[in-house]
PDB file of C-alpha atoms in Angstrom:
ATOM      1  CA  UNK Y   1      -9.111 -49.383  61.091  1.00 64.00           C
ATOM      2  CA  UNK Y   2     -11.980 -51.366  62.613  1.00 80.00           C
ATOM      3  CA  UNK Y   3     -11.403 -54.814  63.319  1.00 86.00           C
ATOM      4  CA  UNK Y   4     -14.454 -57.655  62.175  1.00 87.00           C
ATOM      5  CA  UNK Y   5     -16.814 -59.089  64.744  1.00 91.00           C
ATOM      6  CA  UNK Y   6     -17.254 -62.759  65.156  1.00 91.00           C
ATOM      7  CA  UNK Y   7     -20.434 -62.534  63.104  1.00 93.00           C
ATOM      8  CA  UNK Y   8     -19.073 -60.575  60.358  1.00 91.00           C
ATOM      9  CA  UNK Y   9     -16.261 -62.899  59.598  1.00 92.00           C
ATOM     10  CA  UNK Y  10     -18.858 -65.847  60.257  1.00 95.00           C
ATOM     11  CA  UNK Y  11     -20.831 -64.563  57.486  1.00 95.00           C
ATOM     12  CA  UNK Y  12     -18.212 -63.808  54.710  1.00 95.00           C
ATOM     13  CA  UNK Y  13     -17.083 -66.957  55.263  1.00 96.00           C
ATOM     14  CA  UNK Y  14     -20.298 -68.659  54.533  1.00 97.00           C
ATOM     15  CA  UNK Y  15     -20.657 -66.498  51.667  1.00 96.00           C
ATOM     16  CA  UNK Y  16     -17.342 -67.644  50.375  1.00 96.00           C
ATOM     17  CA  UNK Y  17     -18.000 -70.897  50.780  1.00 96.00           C
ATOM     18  CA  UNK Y  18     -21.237 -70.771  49.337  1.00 94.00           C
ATOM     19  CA  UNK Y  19     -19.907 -69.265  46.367  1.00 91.00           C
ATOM     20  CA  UNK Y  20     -16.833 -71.620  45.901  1.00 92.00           C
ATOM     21  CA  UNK Y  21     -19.924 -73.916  46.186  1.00 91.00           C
ATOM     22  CA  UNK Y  22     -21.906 -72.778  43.530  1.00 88.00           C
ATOM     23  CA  UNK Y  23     -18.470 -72.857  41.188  1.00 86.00           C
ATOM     24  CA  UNK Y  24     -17.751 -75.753  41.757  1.00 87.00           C
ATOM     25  CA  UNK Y  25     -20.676 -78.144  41.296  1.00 87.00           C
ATOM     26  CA  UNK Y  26     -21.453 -75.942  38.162  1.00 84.00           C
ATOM     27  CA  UNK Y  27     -18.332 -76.816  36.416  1.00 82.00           C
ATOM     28  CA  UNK Y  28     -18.985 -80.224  37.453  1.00 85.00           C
ATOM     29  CA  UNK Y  29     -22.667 -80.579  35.877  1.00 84.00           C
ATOM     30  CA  UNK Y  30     -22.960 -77.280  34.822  1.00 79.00           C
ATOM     31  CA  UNK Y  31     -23.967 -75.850  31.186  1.00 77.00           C
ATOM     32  CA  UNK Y  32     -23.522 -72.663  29.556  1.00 73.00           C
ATOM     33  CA  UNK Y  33     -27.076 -71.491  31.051  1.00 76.00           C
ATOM     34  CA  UNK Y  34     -25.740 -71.829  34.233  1.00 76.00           C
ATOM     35  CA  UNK Y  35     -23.336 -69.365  33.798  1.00 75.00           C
ATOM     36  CA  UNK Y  36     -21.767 -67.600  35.862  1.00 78.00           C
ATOM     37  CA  UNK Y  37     -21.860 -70.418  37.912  1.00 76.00           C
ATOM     38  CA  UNK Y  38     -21.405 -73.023  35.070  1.00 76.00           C
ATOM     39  CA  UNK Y  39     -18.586 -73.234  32.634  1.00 76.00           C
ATOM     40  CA  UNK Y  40     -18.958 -71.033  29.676  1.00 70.00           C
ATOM     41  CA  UNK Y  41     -17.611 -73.632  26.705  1.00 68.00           C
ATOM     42  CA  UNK Y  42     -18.222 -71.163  24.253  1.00 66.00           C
ATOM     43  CA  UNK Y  43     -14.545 -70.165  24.324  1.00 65.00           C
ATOM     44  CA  UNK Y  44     -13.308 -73.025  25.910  1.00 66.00           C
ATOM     45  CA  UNK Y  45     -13.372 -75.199  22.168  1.00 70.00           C
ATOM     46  CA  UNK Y  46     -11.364 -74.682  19.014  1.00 75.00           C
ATOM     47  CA  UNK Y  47     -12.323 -75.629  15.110  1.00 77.00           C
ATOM     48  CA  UNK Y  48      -9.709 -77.563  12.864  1.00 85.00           C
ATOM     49  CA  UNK Y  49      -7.776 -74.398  10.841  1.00 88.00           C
ATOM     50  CA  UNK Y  50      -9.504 -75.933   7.811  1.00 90.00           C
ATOM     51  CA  UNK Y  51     -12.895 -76.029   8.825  1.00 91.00           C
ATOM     52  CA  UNK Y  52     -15.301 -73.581   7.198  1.00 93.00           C
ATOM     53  CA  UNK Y  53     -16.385 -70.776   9.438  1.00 92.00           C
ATOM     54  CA  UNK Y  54     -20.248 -70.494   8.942  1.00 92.00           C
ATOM     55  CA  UNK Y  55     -21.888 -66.474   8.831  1.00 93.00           C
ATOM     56  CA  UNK Y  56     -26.060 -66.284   9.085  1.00 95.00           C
ATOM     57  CA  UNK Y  57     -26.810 -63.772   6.699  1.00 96.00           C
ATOM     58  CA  UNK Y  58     -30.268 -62.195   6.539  1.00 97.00           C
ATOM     59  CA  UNK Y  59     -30.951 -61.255   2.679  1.00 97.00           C
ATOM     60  CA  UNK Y  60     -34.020 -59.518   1.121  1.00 97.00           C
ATOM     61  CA  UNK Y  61     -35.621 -58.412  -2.074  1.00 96.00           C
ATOM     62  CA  UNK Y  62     -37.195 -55.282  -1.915  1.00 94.00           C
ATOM     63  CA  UNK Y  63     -40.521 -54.367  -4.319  1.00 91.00           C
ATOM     64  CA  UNK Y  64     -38.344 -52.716  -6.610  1.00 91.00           C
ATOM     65  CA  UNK Y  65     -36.207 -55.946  -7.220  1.00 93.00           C
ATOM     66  CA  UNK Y  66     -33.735 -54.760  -5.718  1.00 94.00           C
ATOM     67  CA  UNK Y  67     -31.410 -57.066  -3.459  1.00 96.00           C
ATOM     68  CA  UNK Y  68     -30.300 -56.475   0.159  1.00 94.00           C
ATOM     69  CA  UNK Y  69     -28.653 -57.466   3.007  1.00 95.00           C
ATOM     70  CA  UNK Y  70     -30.371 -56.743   6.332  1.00 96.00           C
ATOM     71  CA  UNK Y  71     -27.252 -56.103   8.483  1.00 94.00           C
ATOM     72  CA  UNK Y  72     -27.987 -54.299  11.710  1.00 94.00           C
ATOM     73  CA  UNK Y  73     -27.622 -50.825  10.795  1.00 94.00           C
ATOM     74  CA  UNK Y  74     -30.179 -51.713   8.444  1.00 93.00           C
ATOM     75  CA  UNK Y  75     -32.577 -53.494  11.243  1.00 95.00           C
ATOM     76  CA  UNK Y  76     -31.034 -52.871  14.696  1.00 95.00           C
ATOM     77  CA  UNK Y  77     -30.668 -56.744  15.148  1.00 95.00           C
ATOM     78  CA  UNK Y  78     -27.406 -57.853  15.643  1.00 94.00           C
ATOM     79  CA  UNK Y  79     -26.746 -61.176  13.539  1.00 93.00           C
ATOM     80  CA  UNK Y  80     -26.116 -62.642  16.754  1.00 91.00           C
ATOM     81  CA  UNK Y  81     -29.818 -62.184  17.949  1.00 93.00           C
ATOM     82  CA  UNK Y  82     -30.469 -63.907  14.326  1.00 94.00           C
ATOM     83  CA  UNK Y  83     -28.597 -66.877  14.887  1.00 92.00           C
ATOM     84  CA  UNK Y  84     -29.766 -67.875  18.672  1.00 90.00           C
ATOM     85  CA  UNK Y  85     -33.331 -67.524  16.962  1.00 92.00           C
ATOM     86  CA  UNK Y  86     -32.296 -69.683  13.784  1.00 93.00           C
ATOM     87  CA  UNK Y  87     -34.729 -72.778  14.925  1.00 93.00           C
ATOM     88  CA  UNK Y  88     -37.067 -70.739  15.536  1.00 95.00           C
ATOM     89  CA  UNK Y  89     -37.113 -68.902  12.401  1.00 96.00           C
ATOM     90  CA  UNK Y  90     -36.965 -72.345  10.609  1.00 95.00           C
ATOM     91  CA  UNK Y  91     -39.823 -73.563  12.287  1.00 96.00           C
ATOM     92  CA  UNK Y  92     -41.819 -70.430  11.619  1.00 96.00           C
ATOM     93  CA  UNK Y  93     -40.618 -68.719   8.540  1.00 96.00           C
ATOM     94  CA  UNK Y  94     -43.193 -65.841   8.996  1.00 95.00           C
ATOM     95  CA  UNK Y  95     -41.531 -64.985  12.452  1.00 95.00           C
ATOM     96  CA  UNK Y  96     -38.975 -62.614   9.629  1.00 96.00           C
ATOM     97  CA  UNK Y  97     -41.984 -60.309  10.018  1.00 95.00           C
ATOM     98  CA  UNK Y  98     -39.996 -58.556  13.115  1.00 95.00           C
ATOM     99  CA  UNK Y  99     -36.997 -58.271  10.727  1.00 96.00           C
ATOM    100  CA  UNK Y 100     -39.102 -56.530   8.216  1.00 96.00           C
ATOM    101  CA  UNK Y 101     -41.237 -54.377  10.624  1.00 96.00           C
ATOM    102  CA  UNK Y 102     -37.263 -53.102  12.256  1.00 96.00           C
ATOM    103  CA  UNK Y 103     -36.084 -53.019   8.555  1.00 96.00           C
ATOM    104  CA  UNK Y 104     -38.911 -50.663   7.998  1.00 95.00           C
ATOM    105  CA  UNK Y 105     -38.909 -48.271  11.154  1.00 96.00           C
ATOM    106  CA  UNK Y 106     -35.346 -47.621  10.697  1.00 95.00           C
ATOM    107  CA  UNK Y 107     -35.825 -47.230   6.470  1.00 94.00           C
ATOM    108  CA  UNK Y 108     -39.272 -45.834   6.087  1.00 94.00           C
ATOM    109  CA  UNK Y 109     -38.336 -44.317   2.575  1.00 94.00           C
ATOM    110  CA  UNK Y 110     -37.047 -47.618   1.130  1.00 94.00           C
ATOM    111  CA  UNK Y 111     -39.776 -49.875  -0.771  1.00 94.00           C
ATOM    112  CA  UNK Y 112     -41.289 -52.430   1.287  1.00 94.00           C
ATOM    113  CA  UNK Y 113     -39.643 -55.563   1.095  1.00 95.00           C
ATOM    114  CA  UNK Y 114     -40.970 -59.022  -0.898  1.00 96.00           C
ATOM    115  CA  UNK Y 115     -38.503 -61.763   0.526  1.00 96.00           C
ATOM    116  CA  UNK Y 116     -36.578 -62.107   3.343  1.00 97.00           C
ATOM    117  CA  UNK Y 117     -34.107 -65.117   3.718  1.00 97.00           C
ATOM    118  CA  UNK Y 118     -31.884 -66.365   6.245  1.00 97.00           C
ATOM    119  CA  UNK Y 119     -28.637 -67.827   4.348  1.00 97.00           C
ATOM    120  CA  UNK Y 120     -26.095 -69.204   6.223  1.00 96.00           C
ATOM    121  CA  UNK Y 121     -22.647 -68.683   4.368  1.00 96.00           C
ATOM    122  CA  UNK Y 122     -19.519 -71.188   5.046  1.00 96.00           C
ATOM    123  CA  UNK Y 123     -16.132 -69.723   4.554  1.00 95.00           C
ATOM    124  CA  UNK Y 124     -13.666 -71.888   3.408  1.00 95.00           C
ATOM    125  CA  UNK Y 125     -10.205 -72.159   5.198  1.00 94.00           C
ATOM    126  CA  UNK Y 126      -7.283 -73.690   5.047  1.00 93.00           C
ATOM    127  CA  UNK Y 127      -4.329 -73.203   7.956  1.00 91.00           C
ATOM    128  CA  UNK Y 128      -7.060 -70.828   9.174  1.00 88.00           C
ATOM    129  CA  UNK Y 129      -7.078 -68.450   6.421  1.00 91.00           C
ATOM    130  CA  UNK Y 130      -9.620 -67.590   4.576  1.00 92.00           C
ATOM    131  CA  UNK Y 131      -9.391 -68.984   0.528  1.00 94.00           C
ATOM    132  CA  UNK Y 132     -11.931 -66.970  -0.980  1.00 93.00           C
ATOM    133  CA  UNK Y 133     -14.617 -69.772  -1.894  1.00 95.00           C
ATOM    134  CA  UNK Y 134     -17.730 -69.383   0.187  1.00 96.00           C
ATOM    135  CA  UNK Y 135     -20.779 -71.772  -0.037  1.00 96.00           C
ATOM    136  CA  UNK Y 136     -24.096 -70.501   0.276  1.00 96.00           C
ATOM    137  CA  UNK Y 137     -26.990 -72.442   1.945  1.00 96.00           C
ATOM    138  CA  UNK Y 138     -30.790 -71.140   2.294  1.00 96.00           C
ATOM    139  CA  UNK Y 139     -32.201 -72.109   5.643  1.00 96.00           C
ATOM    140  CA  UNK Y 140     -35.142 -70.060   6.015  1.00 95.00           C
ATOM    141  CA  UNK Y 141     -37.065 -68.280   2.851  1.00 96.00           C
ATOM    142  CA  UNK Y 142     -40.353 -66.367   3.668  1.00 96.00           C
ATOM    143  CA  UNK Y 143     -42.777 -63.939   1.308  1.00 96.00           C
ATOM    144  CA  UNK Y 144     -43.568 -61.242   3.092  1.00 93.00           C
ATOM    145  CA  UNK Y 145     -47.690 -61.141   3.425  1.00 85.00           C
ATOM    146  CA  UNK Y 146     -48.363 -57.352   3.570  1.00 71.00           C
TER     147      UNK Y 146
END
């Protein structure tokens, strides 16, 4: 077993420290974006047990009348991707048109599609269990132009 030189302990020390550095002062004035050198709060919060649990749910009507929901088998878009683009889907309805251009590469078969909405859906709870009575709220509604 080789034993460190002066320099090489020198420097993983200053990396270390460095590093303890960067921890520290972003959990001090960190954010999420910061991460992994700011705190990551998403986990690091809890809801009341009877506060509804929202779900973004991106529905669609289909030529033939037909209703759907665009899950990501359907698109390749995980609902996750949905909801971190929410505002800007809201600001620009016609930004669905990447939902409907996915929808259609994976379903080329299936009529084209006439609406797409984004709905987000509140669960209700109570001592964290789900009762059964959902609420249903349109955010974004766009007819598709092609």
């Amino acid at each position: 077993m080789e034993s460190l030189t002066a320099r090489g302990r020198l420097v993983r020390v200053v990396v270390t420290l460095v590093g303890a550095g960067l921890l520290l002062a972003g959990t001090l004035v960190g954010s999420d974006d910061n991460f992994p050198f700011g705190p990551f709060r998403m986990y690091a919060t809890t809801d009341r047990l009877d506060a509804p649990v929202a779900e973004a749910l991106v529905l669609a009507r289909d030529a033939a009348g037909d209703s759907l929901v665009l899950t990501e088998r359907e698109t390749g878009i995980r609902r996750a991707e949905i909801e971190g683009q929410m505002s800007r889907f809201t600001a620009d309805p016609a930004r669905l048109v990447l939902v409907v251009d996915a929808y259609h590469r994976r379903n080329p078969d299936r009529p084209p599609l006439a609406t797409v909405s984004i709905v987000i859906r509140r669960h209700a709870m109570v001592d964290g269990r789900p009762t059964g009575v959902d609420t249903d709220e349109t955010v974004v509604n766009w007819q598709v132009t092609r």
